[in-house]
PDB file of C-alpha atoms in Angstrom:
ATOM      1  CA  ASN B   1      42.620  32.693  27.789  1.00  0.00           C
ATOM      2  CA  ASN B   2      42.481  35.449  26.303  1.00  0.00           C
ATOM      3  CA  ILE B   3      42.920  38.556  28.885  1.00  0.00           C
ATOM      4  CA  ARG B   4      46.305  36.235  30.008  1.00  0.00           C
ATOM      5  CA  HIS B   5      47.732  36.159  26.369  1.00  0.00           C
ATOM      6  CA  MET B   6      46.600  40.612  26.349  1.00  0.00           C
ATOM      7  CA  ILE B   7      48.500  40.394  29.425  1.00  0.00           C
ATOM      8  CA  THR B   8      51.716  38.932  28.637  1.00  0.00           C
ATOM      9  CA  TRP B   9      52.362  39.996  25.647  1.00  0.00           C
ATOM     10  CA  ASN B  10      50.981  43.038  24.276  1.00  0.00           C
ATOM     11  CA  PHE B  11      52.418  46.367  25.394  1.00  0.00           C
ATOM     12  CA  ILE B  12      50.583  49.334  25.076  1.00  0.00           C
ATOM     13  CA  LYS B  13      51.930  52.525  22.294  1.00  0.00           C
ATOM     14  CA  ILE B  14      52.055  55.565  23.583  1.00  0.00           C
ATOM     15  CA  ASN B  15      51.109  58.018  20.901  1.00  0.00           C
ATOM     16  CA  ASN B  16      53.074  61.023  20.206  1.00  0.00           C
ATOM     17  CA  LEU B  17      55.784  59.452  22.948  1.00  0.00           C
ATOM     18  CA  ASN B  18      57.047  56.690  21.656  1.00  0.00           C
ATOM     19  CA  ILE B  19      57.352  54.856  24.513  1.00  0.00           C
ATOM     20  CA  ASN B  20      55.516  50.699  24.978  1.00  0.00           C
ATOM     21  CA  CYS B  21      54.296  50.352  27.523  1.00  0.00           C
ATOM     22  CA  HIS B  22      53.492  47.046  29.479  1.00  0.00           C
ATOM     23  CA  PRO B  23      49.827  46.852  31.004  1.00  0.00           C
ATOM     24  CA  LEU B  24      51.465  44.894  34.085  1.00  0.00           C
ATOM     25  CA  ALA B  25      53.916  47.989  34.175  1.00  0.00           C
ATOM     26  CA  ILE B  26      50.966  50.045  34.934  1.00  0.00           C
ATOM     27  CA  ILE B  27      49.056  48.087  37.503  1.00  0.00           C
ATOM     28  CA  TYR B  28      52.399  47.452  39.515  1.00  0.00           C
ATOM     29  CA  THR B  29      52.355  51.458  39.251  1.00  0.00           C
ATOM     30  CA  LEU B  30      49.562  52.324  40.513  1.00  0.00           C
ATOM     31  CA  PHE B  31      49.819  49.852  43.364  1.00  0.00           C
ATOM     32  CA  TYR B  32      53.008  51.687  44.475  1.00  0.00           C
ATOM     33  CA  LEU B  33      51.632  54.249  44.379  1.00  0.00           C
ATOM     34  CA  ILE B  34      48.328  53.788  46.581  1.00  0.00           C
ATOM     35  CA  TYR B  35      50.840  52.085  49.218  1.00  0.00           C
ATOM     36  CA  SER B  36      52.795  55.762  49.098  1.00  0.00           C
ATOM     37  CA  TYR B  37      50.179  58.053  49.667  1.00  0.00           C
ATOM     38  CA  TYR B  38      48.483  55.247  52.485  1.00  0.00           C
ATOM     39  CA  TYR B  39      51.983  55.353  54.103  1.00  0.00           C
ATOM     40  CA  SER B  40      51.951  59.566  53.064  1.00  0.00           C
ATOM     41  CA  ILE B  41      56.243  58.902  50.959  1.00  0.00           C
ATOM     42  CA  SER B  42      57.861  62.070  50.287  1.00  0.00           C
ATOM     43  CA  LEU B  43      57.251  63.584  46.797  1.00  0.00           C
ATOM     44  CA  LEU B  44      61.007  63.097  45.770  1.00  0.00           C
ATOM     45  CA  SER B  45      60.655  59.030  47.141  1.00  0.00           C
ATOM     46  CA  GLN B  46      57.043  58.597  45.221  1.00  0.00           C
ATOM     47  CA  LEU B  47      58.529  59.488  41.439  1.00  0.00           C
ATOM     48  CA  THR B  48      61.870  57.956  42.269  1.00  0.00           C
ATOM     49  CA  PHE B  49      59.891  54.828  43.125  1.00  0.00           C
ATOM     50  CA  THR B  50      57.105  55.236  40.526  1.00  0.00           C
ATOM     51  CA  ILE B  51      59.822  55.840  37.473  1.00  0.00           C
ATOM     52  CA  ILE B  52      62.595  52.655  38.719  1.00  0.00           C
ATOM     53  CA  ILE B  53      59.253  50.120  39.260  1.00  0.00           C
ATOM     54  CA  PHE B  54      57.735  51.479  35.406  1.00  0.00           C
ATOM     55  CA  LYS B  55      61.094  50.660  34.056  1.00  0.00           C
ATOM     56  CA  SER B  56      61.928  47.941  35.301  1.00  0.00           C
ATOM     57  CA  VAL B  57      58.626  45.707  34.570  1.00  0.00           C
ATOM     58  CA  ASN B  58      58.223  47.188  31.292  1.00  0.00           C
ATOM     59  CA  GLU B  59      61.649  45.818  31.023  1.00  0.00           C
ATOM     60  CA  SER B  60      61.257  42.860  32.348  1.00  0.00           C
ATOM     61  CA  MET B  61      58.161  42.046  30.647  1.00  0.00           C
ATOM     62  CA  ARG B  62      59.339  42.564  27.189  1.00  0.00           C
ATOM     63  CA  GLU B  63      59.939  39.992  24.290  1.00  0.00           C
ATOM     64  CA  PRO B  64      61.860  39.285  23.482  1.00  0.00           C
ATOM     65  CA  ARG B  65      64.603  39.581  26.667  1.00  0.00           C
ATOM     66  CA  TYR B  66      67.513  42.075  26.656  1.00  0.00           C
ATOM     67  CA  ALA B  67      70.271  39.841  26.936  1.00  0.00           C
ATOM     68  CA  GLU B  68      73.884  41.590  25.846  1.00  0.00           C
ATOM     69  CA  LEU B  69      76.177  42.991  28.431  1.00  0.00           C
ATOM     70  CA  LYS B  70      77.883  45.119  26.967  1.00  0.00           C
ATOM     71  CA  TYR B  71      80.168  47.564  29.872  1.00  0.00           C
ATOM     72  CA  THR B  72      77.996  50.530  28.542  1.00  0.00           C
ATOM     73  CA  ILE B  73      75.925  52.575  31.211  1.00  0.00           C
ATOM     74  CA  TYR B  74      72.875  52.183  28.853  1.00  0.00           C
ATOM     75  CA  SER B  75      73.464  48.420  28.861  1.00  0.00           C
ATOM     76  CA  ILE B  76      73.723  47.770  32.724  1.00  0.00           C
ATOM     77  CA  SER B  77      70.856  49.800  33.475  1.00  0.00           C
ATOM     78  CA  LYS B  78      68.414  47.733  31.053  1.00  0.00           C
ATOM     79  CA  VAL B  79      69.501  44.215  33.170  1.00  0.00           C
ATOM     80  CA  LEU B  80      69.950  46.083  35.833  1.00  0.00           C
ATOM     81  CA  SER B  81      65.985  46.595  35.768  1.00  0.00           C
ATOM     82  CA  GLN B  82      65.246  43.541  33.741  1.00  0.00           C
ATOM     83  CA  ILE B  83      66.525  41.873  37.431  1.00  0.00           C
ATOM     84  CA  ILE B  84      63.997  43.707  39.233  1.00  0.00           C
ATOM     85  CA  GLY B  85      61.367  43.928  37.302  1.00  0.00           C
ATOM     86  CA  ASP B  86      61.794  39.478  37.274  1.00  0.00           C
ATOM     87  CA  PHE B  87      62.283  40.170  41.256  1.00  0.00           C
ATOM     88  CA  LEU B  88      59.050  42.168  40.784  1.00  0.00           C
ATOM     89  CA  THR B  89      56.517  39.876  38.683  1.00  0.00           C
ATOM     90  CA  ILE B  90      57.295  37.358  41.107  1.00  0.00           C
ATOM     91  CA  PRO B  91      53.882  36.506  41.957  1.00  0.00           C
ATOM     92  CA  TYR B  92      52.366  37.283  38.397  1.00  0.00           C
ATOM     93  CA  HIS B  93      54.705  34.529  37.273  1.00  0.00           C
ATOM     94  CA  LEU B  94      53.490  31.815  39.431  1.00  0.00           C
ATOM     95  CA  VAL B  95      49.829  32.826  38.666  1.00  0.00           C
ATOM     96  CA  PHE B  96      50.419  33.021  34.547  1.00  0.00           C
ATOM     97  CA  GLN B  97      53.118  30.786  33.512  1.00  0.00           C
ATOM     98  CA  SER B  98      54.440  32.852  30.481  1.00  0.00           C
ATOM     99  CA  SER B  99      55.799  30.753  28.038  1.00  0.00           C
ATOM    100  CA  GLU B 100      59.066  32.089  25.727  1.00  0.00           C
ATOM    101  CA  ILE B 101      59.401  30.283  21.609  1.00  0.00           C
ATOM    102  CA  PRO B 102      63.180  30.034  21.953  1.00  0.00           C
ATOM    103  CA  PHE B 103      64.907  31.141  18.227  1.00  0.00           C
ATOM    104  CA  VAL B 104      66.689  28.013  16.902  1.00  0.00           C
ATOM    105  CA  TYR B 105      68.762  28.296  13.579  1.00  0.00           C
ATOM    106  CA  TYR B 106      69.462  24.933  11.918  1.00  0.00           C
ATOM    107  CA  GLN B 107      70.070  24.358   7.906  1.00  0.00           C
ATOM    108  CA  ASN B 108      67.109  23.227   6.445  1.00  0.00           C
ATOM    109  CA  THR B 109      67.401  20.346   5.540  1.00  0.00           C
ATOM    110  CA  LEU B 110      64.850  16.953   5.829  1.00  0.00           C
ATOM    111  CA  SER B 111      66.917  14.840   8.289  1.00  0.00           C
ATOM    112  CA  ASN B 112      67.083  19.052  10.643  1.00  0.00           C
ATOM    113  CA  ASP B 113      63.451  19.493   9.992  1.00  0.00           C
ATOM    114  CA  LYS B 114      62.889  15.669  11.345  1.00  0.00           C
ATOM    115  CA  ILE B 115      64.750  15.974  14.326  1.00  0.00           C
ATOM    116  CA  MET B 116      63.333  19.077  15.080  1.00  0.00           C
ATOM    117  CA  SER B 117      59.999  18.257  14.792  1.00  0.00           C
ATOM    118  CA  LYS B 118      61.119  16.443  16.973  1.00  0.00           C
ATOM    119  CA  LEU B 119      62.014  17.857  19.831  1.00  0.00           C
ATOM    120  CA  GLN B 120      59.897  19.855  22.344  1.00  0.00           C
ATOM    121  CA  SER B 121      61.503  21.094  24.208  1.00  0.00           C
ATOM    122  CA  PHE B 122      62.482  23.658  21.399  1.00  0.00           C
ATOM    123  CA  ILE B 123      58.722  24.230  20.658  1.00  0.00           C
ATOM    124  CA  LYS B 124      58.241  26.780  23.892  1.00  0.00           C
ATOM    125  CA  TYR B 125      60.377  27.144  27.239  1.00  0.00           C
ATOM    126  CA  THR B 126      59.189  27.636  30.427  1.00  0.00           C
ATOM    127  CA  PRO B 127      61.469  28.903  33.434  1.00  0.00           C
ATOM    128  CA  THR B 128      60.904  29.465  36.423  1.00  0.00           C
ATOM    129  CA  PHE B 129      58.912  32.085  37.445  1.00  0.00           C
ATOM    130  CA  TRP B 130      61.218  33.173  40.568  1.00  0.00           C
ATOM    131  CA  HIS B 131      64.968  32.803  37.506  1.00  0.00           C
ATOM    132  CA  LYS B 132      62.811  34.124  34.503  1.00  0.00           C
ATOM    133  CA  SER B 133      66.517  36.335  33.455  1.00  0.00           C
ATOM    134  CA  SER B 134      68.346  34.215  31.748  1.00  0.00           C
ATOM    135  CA  LEU B 135      71.417  36.044  33.949  1.00  0.00           C
ATOM    136  CA  MET B 136      69.876  34.734  37.431  1.00  0.00           C
ATOM    137  CA  GLN B 137      70.086  31.419  36.051  1.00  0.00           C
ATOM    138  CA  PHE B 138      72.892  31.506  35.306  1.00  0.00           C
ATOM    139  CA  LEU B 139      74.281  32.674  38.522  1.00  0.00           C
ATOM    140  CA  CYS B 140      72.361  29.800  40.305  1.00  0.00           C
ATOM    141  CA  ILE B 141      74.478  27.690  38.629  1.00  0.00           C
ATOM    142  CA  ALA B 142      77.688  28.636  39.076  1.00  0.00           C
ATOM    143  CA  LEU B 143      76.483  29.523  43.378  1.00  0.00           C
ATOM    144  CA  ASP B 144      75.165  25.973  42.929  1.00  0.00           C
ATOM    145  CA  GLU B 145      78.493  24.263  41.364  1.00  0.00           C
ATOM    146  CA  THR B 146      80.418  26.831  43.616  1.00  0.00           C
ATOM    147  CA  PRO B 147      83.012  24.347  46.513  1.00  0.00           C
ATOM    148  CA  ILE B 148      82.322  26.869  49.077  1.00  0.00           C
ATOM    149  CA  LEU B 149      77.997  26.952  48.919  1.00  0.00           C
ATOM    150  CA  TRP B 150      79.204  22.976  49.849  1.00  0.00           C
ATOM    151  CA  PHE B 151      79.812  23.638  53.275  1.00  0.00           C
ATOM    152  CA  PHE B 152      77.345  25.074  54.632  1.00  0.00           C
ATOM    153  CA  GLN B 153      74.325  22.618  52.392  1.00  0.00           C
ATOM    154  CA  LYS B 154      75.725  19.523  54.291  1.00  0.00           C
ATOM    155  CA  SER B 155      72.289  17.411  53.064  1.00  0.00           C
ATOM    156  CA  MET B 156      73.182  18.397  49.124  1.00  0.00           C
ATOM    157  CA  PHE B 157      74.672  15.559  46.676  1.00  0.00           C
ATOM    158  CA  HIS B 158      77.704  16.406  44.710  1.00  0.00           C
ATOM    159  CA  ILE B 159      79.322  15.502  41.945  1.00  0.00           C
ATOM    160  CA  LYS B 160      82.445  13.225  42.298  1.00  0.00           C
ATOM    161  CA  ARG B 161      84.610  12.537  39.011  1.00  0.00           C
ATOM    162  CA  GLU B 162      85.919   9.369  38.058  1.00  0.00           C
ATOM    163  CA  CYS B 163      88.433   9.643  35.213  1.00  0.00           C
ATOM    164  CA  ILE B 164      89.015   5.613  33.528  1.00  0.00           C
ATOM    165  CA  THR B 165      91.982   5.919  31.336  1.00  0.00           C
ATOM    166  CA  LEU B 166      92.069   3.547  27.926  1.00  0.00           C
ATOM    167  CA  GLU B 167      94.211   1.453  26.407  1.00  0.00           C
ATOM    168  CA  ASP B 168      95.368   3.580  23.954  1.00  0.00           C
ATOM    169  CA  GLU B 169      95.908   6.738  25.950  1.00  0.00           C
ATOM    170  CA  GLY B 170      92.525   8.085  25.748  1.00  0.00           C
ATOM    171  CA  LEU B 171      90.265   9.098  28.992  1.00  0.00           C
ATOM    172  CA  ILE B 172      86.518   8.731  29.904  1.00  0.00           C
ATOM    173  CA  ALA B 173      85.655  10.890  32.772  1.00  0.00           C
ATOM    174  CA  LEU B 174      82.676   9.443  35.178  1.00  0.00           C
ATOM    175  CA  ASP B 175      80.528  11.660  37.105  1.00  0.00           C
ATOM    176  CA  TRP B 176      78.853  10.786  40.102  1.00  0.00           C
ATOM    177  CA  TRP B 177      76.171  12.189  42.384  1.00  0.00           C
ATOM    178  CA  VAL B 178      76.870  11.154  45.838  1.00  0.00           C
ATOM    179  CA  LYS B 179      76.063  12.908  49.018  1.00  0.00           C
ATOM    180  CA  PRO B 180      79.180  14.474  50.703  1.00  0.00           C
ATOM    181  CA  SER B 181      79.380  11.891  52.694  1.00  0.00           C
ATOM    182  CA  THR B 182      80.239  10.228  50.593  1.00  0.00           C
ATOM    183  CA  LEU B 183      83.410  11.834  49.104  1.00  0.00           C
ATOM    184  CA  ASN B 184      85.925   9.841  50.047  1.00  0.00           C
TER     185      ASN B 184
END
């Protein structure tokens, strides 16, 4: 358990360079260098992919994760590095299901403390190993709910909305998970 904790959370600070690097980024980079040496990959390609792998895995393992997307080169490169790193570290996350502790801000009252003590999902959050990035989680949900994909996924369940108008002109919407064959 201590080894898992060290690999999951600790970054190594390189002395005068002010670079934090995760041990997993070093391991992935070394594996790539061994692979590239064995298959005689050109020096420029080795250097390029070594930097990409190191930066991506390092960014993917950073806690708290970078979650802001501004339209700057820096922001876009950090998000893309994180997505590439998330893809590369799928085998690692399959073996070591690392959890995150969500940041929850609330007013400190007795009733709120009582509610928070009963919410176990706020204590730790463990995303699936193939969707570590919140951006990828959002994209998968968005793609799953698009009607274009329903055409190709015949056996999936879909949402059928039933609207009921009340006497006071209020509206109740009921969503039912149904098979596509019953949508008509």
